[in-house]
Short mmCIF file of C-alpha atoms and ligand atoms in Angstrom, two decimals:
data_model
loop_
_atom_site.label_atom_id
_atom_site.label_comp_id
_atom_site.label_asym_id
_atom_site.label_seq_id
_atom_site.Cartn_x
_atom_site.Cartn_y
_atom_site.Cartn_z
CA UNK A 1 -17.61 119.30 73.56
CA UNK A 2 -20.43 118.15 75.21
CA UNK A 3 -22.45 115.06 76.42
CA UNK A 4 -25.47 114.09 74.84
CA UNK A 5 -28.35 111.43 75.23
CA UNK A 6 -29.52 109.93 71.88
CA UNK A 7 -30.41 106.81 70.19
CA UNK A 8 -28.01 104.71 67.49
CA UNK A 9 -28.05 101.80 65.12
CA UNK A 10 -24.45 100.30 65.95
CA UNK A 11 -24.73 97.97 62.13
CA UNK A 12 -27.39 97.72 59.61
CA UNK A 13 -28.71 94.85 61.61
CA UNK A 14 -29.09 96.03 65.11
CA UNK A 15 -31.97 98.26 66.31
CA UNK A 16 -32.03 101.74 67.52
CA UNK A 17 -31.00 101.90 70.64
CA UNK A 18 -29.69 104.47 73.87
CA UNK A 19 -26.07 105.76 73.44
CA UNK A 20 -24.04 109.26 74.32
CA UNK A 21 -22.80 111.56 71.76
CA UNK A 22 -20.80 114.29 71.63
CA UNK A 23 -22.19 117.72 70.47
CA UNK A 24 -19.20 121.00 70.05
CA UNK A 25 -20.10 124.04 72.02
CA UNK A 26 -21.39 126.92 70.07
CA UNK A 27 -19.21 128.91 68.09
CA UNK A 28 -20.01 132.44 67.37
CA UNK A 29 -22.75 131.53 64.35
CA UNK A 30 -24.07 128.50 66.51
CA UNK A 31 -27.29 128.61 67.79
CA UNK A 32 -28.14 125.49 70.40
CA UNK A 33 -31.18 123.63 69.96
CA UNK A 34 -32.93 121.43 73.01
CA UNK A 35 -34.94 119.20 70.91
CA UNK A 36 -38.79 118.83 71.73
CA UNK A 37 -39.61 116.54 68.93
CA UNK A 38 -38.11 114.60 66.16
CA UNK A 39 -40.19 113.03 62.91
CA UNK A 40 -39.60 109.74 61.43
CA UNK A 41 -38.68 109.75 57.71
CA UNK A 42 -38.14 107.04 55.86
CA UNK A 43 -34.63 107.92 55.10
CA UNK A 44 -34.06 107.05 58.52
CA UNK A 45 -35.17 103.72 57.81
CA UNK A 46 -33.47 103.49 54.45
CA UNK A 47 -29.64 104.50 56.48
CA UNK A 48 -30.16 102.77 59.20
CA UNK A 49 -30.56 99.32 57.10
CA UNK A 50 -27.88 100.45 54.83
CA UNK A 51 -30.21 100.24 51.82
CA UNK A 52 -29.18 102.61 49.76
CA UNK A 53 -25.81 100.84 49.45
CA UNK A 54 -22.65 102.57 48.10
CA UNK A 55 -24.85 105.77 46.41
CA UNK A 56 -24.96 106.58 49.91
CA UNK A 57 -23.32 104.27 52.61
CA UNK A 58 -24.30 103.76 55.97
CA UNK A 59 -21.16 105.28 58.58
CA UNK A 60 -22.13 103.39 61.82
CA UNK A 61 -23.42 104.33 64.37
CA UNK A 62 -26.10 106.19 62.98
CA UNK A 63 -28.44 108.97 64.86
CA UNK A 64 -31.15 109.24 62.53
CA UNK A 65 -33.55 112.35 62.61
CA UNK A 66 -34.12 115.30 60.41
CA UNK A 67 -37.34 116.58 61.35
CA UNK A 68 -36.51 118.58 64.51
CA UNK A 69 -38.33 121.01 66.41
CA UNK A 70 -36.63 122.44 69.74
CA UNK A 71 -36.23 125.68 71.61
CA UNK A 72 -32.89 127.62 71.55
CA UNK A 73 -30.80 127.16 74.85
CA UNK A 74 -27.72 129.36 73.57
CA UNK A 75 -26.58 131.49 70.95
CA UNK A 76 -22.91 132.10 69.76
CA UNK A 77 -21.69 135.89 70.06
CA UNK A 78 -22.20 136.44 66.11
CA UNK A 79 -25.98 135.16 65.90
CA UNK A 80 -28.34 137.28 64.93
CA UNK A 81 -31.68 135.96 64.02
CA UNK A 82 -32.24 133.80 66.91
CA UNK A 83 -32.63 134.17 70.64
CA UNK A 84 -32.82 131.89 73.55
CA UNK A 85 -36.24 130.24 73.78
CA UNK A 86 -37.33 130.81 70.33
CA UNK A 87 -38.94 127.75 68.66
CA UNK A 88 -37.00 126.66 65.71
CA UNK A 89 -36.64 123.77 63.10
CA UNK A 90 -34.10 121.77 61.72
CA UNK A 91 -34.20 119.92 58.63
CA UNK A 92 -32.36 117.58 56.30
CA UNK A 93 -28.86 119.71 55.96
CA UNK A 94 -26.96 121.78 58.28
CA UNK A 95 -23.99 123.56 56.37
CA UNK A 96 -22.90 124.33 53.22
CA UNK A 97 -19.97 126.33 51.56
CA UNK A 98 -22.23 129.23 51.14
CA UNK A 99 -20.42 130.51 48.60
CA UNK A 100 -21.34 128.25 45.13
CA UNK A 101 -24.08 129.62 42.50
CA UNK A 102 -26.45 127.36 44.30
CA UNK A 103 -25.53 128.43 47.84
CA UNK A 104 -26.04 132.15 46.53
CA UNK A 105 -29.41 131.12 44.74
CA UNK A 106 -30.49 129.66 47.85
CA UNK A 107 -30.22 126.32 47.03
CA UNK A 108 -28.61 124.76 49.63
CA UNK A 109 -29.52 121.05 49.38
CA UNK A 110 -27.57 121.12 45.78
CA UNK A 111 -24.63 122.36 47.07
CA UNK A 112 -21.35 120.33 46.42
CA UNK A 113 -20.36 121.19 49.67
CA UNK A 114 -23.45 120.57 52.00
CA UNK A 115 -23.21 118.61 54.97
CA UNK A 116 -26.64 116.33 55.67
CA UNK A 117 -27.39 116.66 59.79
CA UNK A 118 -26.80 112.97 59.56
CA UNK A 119 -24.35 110.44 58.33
CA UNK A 120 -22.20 113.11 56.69
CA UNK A 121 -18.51 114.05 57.46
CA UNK A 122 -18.80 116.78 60.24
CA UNK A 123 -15.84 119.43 60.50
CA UNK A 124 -15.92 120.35 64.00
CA UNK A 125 -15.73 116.94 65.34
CA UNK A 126 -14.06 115.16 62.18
CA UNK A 127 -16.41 111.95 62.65
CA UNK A 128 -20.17 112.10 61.34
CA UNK A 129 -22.99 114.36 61.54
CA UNK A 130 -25.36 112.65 64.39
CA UNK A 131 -29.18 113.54 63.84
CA UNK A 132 -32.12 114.09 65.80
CA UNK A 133 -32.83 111.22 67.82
CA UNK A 134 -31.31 113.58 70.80
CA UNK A 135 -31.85 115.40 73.61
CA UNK A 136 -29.93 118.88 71.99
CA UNK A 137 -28.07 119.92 68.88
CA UNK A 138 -25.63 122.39 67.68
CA UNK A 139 -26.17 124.17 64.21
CA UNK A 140 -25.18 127.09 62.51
CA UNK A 141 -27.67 129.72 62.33
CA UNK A 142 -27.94 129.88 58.80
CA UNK A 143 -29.78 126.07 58.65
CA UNK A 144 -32.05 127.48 61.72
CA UNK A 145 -35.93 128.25 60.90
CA UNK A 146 -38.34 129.50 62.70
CA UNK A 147 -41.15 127.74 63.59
CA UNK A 148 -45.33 129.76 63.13
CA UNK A 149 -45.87 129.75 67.14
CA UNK A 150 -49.49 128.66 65.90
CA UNK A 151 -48.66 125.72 64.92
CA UNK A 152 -48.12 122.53 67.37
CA UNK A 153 -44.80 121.57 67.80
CA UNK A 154 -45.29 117.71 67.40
CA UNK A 155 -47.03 118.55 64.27
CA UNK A 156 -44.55 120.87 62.46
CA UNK A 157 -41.72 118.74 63.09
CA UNK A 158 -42.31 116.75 60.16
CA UNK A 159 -42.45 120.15 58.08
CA UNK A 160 -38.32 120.01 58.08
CA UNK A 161 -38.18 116.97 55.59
CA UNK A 162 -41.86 116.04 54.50
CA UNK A 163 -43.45 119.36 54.41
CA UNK A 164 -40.40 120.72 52.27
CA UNK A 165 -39.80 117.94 50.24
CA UNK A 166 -43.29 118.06 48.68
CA UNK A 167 -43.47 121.99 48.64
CA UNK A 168 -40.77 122.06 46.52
CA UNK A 169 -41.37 120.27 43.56
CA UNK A 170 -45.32 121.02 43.87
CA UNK A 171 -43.92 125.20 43.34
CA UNK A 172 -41.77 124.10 40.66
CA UNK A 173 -44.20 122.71 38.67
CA UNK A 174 -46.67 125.88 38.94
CA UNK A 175 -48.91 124.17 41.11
CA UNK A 176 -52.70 126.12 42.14
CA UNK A 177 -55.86 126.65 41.11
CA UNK A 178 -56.56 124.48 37.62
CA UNK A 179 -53.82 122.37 38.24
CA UNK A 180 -54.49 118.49 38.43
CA UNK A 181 -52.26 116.89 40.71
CA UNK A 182 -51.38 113.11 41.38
CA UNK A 183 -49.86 111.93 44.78
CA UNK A 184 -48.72 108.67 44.77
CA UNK A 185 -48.72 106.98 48.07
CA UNK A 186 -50.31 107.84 51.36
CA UNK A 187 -47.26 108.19 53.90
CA UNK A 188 -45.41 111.22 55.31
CA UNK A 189 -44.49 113.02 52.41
CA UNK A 190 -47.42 112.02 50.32
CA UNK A 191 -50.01 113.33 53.15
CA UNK A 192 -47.82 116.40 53.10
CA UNK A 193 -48.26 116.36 49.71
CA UNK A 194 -51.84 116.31 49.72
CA UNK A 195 -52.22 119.28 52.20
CA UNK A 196 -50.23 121.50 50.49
CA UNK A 197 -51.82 120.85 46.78
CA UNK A 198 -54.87 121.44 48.34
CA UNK A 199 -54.17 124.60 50.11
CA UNK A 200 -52.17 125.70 46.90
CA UNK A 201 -55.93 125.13 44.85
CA UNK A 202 -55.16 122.43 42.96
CA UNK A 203 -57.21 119.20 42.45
CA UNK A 204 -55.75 116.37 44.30
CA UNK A 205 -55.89 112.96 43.62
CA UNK A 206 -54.03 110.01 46.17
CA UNK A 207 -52.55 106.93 43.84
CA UNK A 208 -52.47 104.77 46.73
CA UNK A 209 -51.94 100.54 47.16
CA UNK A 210 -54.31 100.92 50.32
CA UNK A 211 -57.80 100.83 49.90
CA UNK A 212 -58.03 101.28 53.63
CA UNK A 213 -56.70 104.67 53.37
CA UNK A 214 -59.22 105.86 50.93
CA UNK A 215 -61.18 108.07 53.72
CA UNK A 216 -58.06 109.23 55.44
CA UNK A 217 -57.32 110.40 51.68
CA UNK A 218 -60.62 112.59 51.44
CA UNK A 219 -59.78 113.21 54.90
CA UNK A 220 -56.79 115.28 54.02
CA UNK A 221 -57.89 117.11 51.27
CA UNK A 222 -58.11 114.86 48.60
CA UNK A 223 -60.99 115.04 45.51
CA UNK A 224 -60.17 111.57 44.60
CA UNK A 225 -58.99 108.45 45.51
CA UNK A 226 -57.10 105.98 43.15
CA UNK A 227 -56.53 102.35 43.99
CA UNK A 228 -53.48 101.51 41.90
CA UNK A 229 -53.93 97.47 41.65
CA UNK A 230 -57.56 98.69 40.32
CA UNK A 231 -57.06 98.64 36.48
CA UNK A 232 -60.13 99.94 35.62
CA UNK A 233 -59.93 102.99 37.90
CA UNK A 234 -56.29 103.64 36.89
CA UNK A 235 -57.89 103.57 32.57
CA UNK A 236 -60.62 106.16 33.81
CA UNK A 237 -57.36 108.38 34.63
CA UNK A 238 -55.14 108.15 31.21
CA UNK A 239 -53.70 111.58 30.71
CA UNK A 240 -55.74 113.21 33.37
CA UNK A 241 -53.10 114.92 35.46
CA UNK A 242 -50.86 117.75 34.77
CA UNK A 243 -48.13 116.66 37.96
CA UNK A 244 -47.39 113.56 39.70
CA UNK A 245 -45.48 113.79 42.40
CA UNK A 246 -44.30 109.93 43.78
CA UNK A 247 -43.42 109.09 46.94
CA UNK A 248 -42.90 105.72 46.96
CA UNK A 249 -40.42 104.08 48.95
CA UNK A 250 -39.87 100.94 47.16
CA UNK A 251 -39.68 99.28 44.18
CA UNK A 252 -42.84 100.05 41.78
CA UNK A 253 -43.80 100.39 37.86
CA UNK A 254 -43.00 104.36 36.73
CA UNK A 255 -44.81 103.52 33.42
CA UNK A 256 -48.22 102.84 34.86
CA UNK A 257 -48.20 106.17 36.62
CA UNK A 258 -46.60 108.11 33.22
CA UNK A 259 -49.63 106.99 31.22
CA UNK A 260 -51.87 109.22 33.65
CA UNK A 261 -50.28 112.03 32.73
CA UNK A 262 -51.66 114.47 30.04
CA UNK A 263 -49.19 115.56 26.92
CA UNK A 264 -46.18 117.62 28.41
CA UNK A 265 -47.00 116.56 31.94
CA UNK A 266 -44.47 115.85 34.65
CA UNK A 267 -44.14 113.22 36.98
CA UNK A 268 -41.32 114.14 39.79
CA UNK A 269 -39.66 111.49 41.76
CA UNK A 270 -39.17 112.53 45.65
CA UNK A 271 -39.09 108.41 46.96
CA UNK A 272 -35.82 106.96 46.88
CA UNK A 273 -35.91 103.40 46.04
CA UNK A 274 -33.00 101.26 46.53
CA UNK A 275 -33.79 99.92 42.92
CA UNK A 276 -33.34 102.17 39.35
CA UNK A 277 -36.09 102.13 37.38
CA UNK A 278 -37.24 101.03 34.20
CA UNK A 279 -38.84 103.34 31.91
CA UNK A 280 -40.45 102.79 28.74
CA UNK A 281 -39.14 105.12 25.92
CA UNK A 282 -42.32 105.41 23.92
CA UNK A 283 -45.14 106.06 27.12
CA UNK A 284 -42.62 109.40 27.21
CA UNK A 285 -42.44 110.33 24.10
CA UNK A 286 -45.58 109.24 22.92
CA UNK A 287 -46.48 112.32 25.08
CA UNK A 288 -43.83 114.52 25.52
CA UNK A 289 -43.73 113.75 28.94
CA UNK A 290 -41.00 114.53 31.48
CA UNK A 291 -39.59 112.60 34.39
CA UNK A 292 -38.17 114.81 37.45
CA UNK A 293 -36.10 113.94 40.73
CA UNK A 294 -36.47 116.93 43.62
CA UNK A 295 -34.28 116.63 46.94
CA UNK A 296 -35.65 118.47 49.89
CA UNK A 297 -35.38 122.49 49.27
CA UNK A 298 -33.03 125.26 50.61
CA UNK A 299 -33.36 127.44 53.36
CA UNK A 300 -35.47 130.24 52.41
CA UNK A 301 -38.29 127.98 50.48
CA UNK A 302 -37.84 126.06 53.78
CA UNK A 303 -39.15 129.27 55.89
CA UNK A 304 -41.29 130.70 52.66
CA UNK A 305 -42.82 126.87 53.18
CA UNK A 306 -43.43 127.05 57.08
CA UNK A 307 -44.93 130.69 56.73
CA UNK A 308 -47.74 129.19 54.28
CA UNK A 309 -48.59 126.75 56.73
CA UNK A 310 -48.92 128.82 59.66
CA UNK A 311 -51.40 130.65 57.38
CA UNK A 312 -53.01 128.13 56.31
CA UNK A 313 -52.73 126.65 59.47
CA UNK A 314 -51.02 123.14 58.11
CA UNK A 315 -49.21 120.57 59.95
CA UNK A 316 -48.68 116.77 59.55
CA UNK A 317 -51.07 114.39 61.20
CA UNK A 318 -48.92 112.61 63.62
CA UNK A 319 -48.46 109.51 65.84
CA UNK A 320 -46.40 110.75 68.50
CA UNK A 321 -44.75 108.37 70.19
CA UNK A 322 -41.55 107.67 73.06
CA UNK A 323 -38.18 106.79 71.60
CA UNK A 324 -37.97 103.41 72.65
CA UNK A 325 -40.87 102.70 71.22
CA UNK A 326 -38.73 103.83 67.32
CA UNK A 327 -38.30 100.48 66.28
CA UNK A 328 -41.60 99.29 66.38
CA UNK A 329 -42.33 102.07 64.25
CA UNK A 330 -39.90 101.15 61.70
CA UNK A 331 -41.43 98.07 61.12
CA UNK A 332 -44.67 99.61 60.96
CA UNK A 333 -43.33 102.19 58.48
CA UNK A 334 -41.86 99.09 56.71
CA UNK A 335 -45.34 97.82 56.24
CA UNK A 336 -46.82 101.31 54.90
CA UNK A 337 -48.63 101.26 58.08
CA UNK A 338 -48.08 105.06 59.53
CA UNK A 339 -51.12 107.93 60.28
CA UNK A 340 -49.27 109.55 58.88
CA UNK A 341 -45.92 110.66 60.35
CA UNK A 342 -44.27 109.18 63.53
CA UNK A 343 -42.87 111.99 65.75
CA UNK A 344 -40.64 111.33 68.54
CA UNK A 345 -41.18 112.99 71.90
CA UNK A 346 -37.65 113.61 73.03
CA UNK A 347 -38.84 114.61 76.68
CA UNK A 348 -39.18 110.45 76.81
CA UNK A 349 -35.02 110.21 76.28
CA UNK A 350 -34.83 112.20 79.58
CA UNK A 351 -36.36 109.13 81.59
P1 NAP B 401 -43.57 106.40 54.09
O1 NAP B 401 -44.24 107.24 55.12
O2 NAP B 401 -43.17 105.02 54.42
O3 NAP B 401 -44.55 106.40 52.80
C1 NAP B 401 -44.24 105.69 51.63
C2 NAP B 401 -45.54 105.24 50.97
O4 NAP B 401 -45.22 104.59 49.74
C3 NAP B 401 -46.30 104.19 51.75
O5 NAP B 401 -47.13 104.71 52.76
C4 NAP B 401 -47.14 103.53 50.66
O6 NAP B 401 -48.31 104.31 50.38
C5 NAP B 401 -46.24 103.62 49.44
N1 NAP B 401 -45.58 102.33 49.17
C6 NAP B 401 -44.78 101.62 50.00
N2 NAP B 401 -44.36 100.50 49.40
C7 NAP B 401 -44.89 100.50 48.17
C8 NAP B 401 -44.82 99.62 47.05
N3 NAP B 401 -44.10 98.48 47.10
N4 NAP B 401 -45.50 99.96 45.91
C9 NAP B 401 -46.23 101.08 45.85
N5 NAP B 401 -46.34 101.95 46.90
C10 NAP B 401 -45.69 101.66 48.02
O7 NAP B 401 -42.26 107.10 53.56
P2 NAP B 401 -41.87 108.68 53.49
O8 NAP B 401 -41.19 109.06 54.75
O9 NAP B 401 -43.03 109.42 53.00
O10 NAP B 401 -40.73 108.64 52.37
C11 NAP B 401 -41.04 108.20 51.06
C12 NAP B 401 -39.79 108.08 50.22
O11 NAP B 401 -39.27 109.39 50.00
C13 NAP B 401 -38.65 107.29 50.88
O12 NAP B 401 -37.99 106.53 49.87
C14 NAP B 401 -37.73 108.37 51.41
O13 NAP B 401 -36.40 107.96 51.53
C15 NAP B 401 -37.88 109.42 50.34
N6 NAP B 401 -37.53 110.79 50.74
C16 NAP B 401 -36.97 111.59 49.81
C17 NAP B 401 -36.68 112.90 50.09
C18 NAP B 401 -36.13 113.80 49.05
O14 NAP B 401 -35.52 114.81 49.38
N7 NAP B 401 -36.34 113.52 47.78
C19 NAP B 401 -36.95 113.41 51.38
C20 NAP B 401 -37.55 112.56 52.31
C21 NAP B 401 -37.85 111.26 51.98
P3 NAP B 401 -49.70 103.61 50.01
O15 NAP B 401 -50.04 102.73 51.18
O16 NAP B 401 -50.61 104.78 49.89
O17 NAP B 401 -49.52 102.89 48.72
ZN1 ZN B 402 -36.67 112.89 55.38
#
């Protein structure tokens, strides 16, 4: 074991704030990661408050953080794919039984058995997984990417969780050239969102409740902009799109959005809202349409993902900012005011 800087939430009500960890030493698949920079989901916000309750409980203290970008400082004897100084990514899990239908499909995130890089039981040091709000971490080579050396570190970070987490379902659902697609709001996954609809062909619309980010939107890659509070914009959109893909964070009406879908359209849920939702039986039906939940995405659609955008030369639009400046940005994220990702620039725990 090892010392390392990072930052905590002690209880749901403190703030983030400096404390040591312990990392293990490599074993023989372990690759070790000096961390560069570290994105800001909103799941960090969600843990760290405790507001997803007992579906998934809060084991203090919590090191946020899976959007990490670092260079490799040391490999175990057995690893193969990575070498000291390569620039690599970590993103929302790091282990898995590797051995379940799902594991062996490549699936990862479904396994029974997977291990989140935070707030999950962690073998090797039989306490919790801490995340990326740290100066290094320790993971086994088979949750390692590799990061397009085109692409800005600060800027890819957010790739791990946001990038991913919108590929995903976006794939799933066929997505390219034809397709209509409908991104409800404008934060970090729903910017990613836009992006990579765009650069996959489709037409992309934002759903937004901010006006204010209506050039932003266009800004991004968007064809349209749709103010959700507007009903007379929403009407001009009944059964327009073919996806949806929301990204809300907090509680919000499903059945306004379902009524923009066309017959046999989906709308898949990536925001996790600490309330369940109510869904009207007949705006479904009535169309056929289909409701969809997506977590993150395994390992190879994580690299397949970071490959397209180093051709397409895609990476999140970012506010980078110090760590002890983290709090202030969770109340900004609380307020659905981020541009459109915060990344933390771990050389500012050193200090
Ligand atoms: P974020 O940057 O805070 O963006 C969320 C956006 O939702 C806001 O910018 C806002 O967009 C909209 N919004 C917020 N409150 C709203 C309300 N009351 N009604 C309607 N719209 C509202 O958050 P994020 O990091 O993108 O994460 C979004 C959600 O996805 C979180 O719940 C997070 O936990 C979850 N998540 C899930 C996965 C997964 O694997 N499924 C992975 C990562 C994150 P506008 O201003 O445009 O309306
Ligand atoms: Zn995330």
């Amino acid at each position: 074991m090892y010392k390392a800087k990072a930052y905590a939430a002690l209880s749901a009500a403190s703030p983030l704030a400096p404390h040591t960890i312990e990392r293990r030493e490599p074993t023989p698949t372990d690759v070790r990661i000096e961390i560069l920079f570290c994105g800001v989901c909103h799941s960090d916000l969600h843990l760290v408050r405790d507001e997803w309750n007992a579906a998934m409980p809060a084991v203090y203290p919590v090191v946020p953080g899976h959007e990490i970008v670092g260079r490799v400082s040391a490999v175990g004897s057995a690893v193969t794919r990575y070498r000291a100084g390569d620039l690599v990514g970590v993103g929302c899990q790091v282990d898995s039984d590797g051995t379940c239908p799902d594991c062996r499909a490549g699936h990862e995130q479904l396994c029974a058995n997977s291990v989140l890089t935070y707030n999950s039981p962690d073998k090797h040091t039989g306490g919790v997984t801490y995340g990326g709000y740290s100066e290094s971490v320790v993971v086994d080579e088979r949750f390692v990417v590799h990061i397009p050396t085109n692409l800005d570190p600060a800027g890819a970070a957010p790739l791990l969780c946001a990038g991913i987490t919108t590929y995903a379902p976006l794939r799933r659902q066929g997505v390219g050239r034809g397709t209509r697609v409908g991104v409800v709001g404008l934060g970090g996954l729903g910017h990613m969102g836009v992006k990579l609809a765009h650069a996959m062909g489709a037409e992309v619309h934002v759903l937004t409740t901010s006006a204010r980010k209506r050039e932003d939107a266009h800004r991004l890659g968007a064809d349209g902009v749709i103010v959700t509070h507007n009903a007379e914009e929403m009407a001009r959109y009944a059964g327009h799109f073919d996806v949806i893909l929301d990204t809300v964070s907090a509680a919000h009406d499903l059945n306004t959005y379902l009524g923009l879908l066309r017959h046999h359209g989906n709308l898949t849920l990536v925001g996790i809202p600490e309330q369940p939702f109510v869904i009207s039986a007949f705006t479904l039906l009535s169309g056929e349409r289909s409701i969809a939940g997506s977590v993150n995405g395994g390992l190879p659609q994580t690299q397949e993902m970071l490959n397209f955008c180093g051709e397409h030369n895609i990476t999140a639009d970012v506010e980078v900012i110090a760590i002890h400046e983290v709090n202030e940005a969770y109340e900004r994220l609380s307020k659905a005011d981020v541009k459109y990702r915060f990344v933390i620039d771990m050389a500012s725990l050193k200090g």
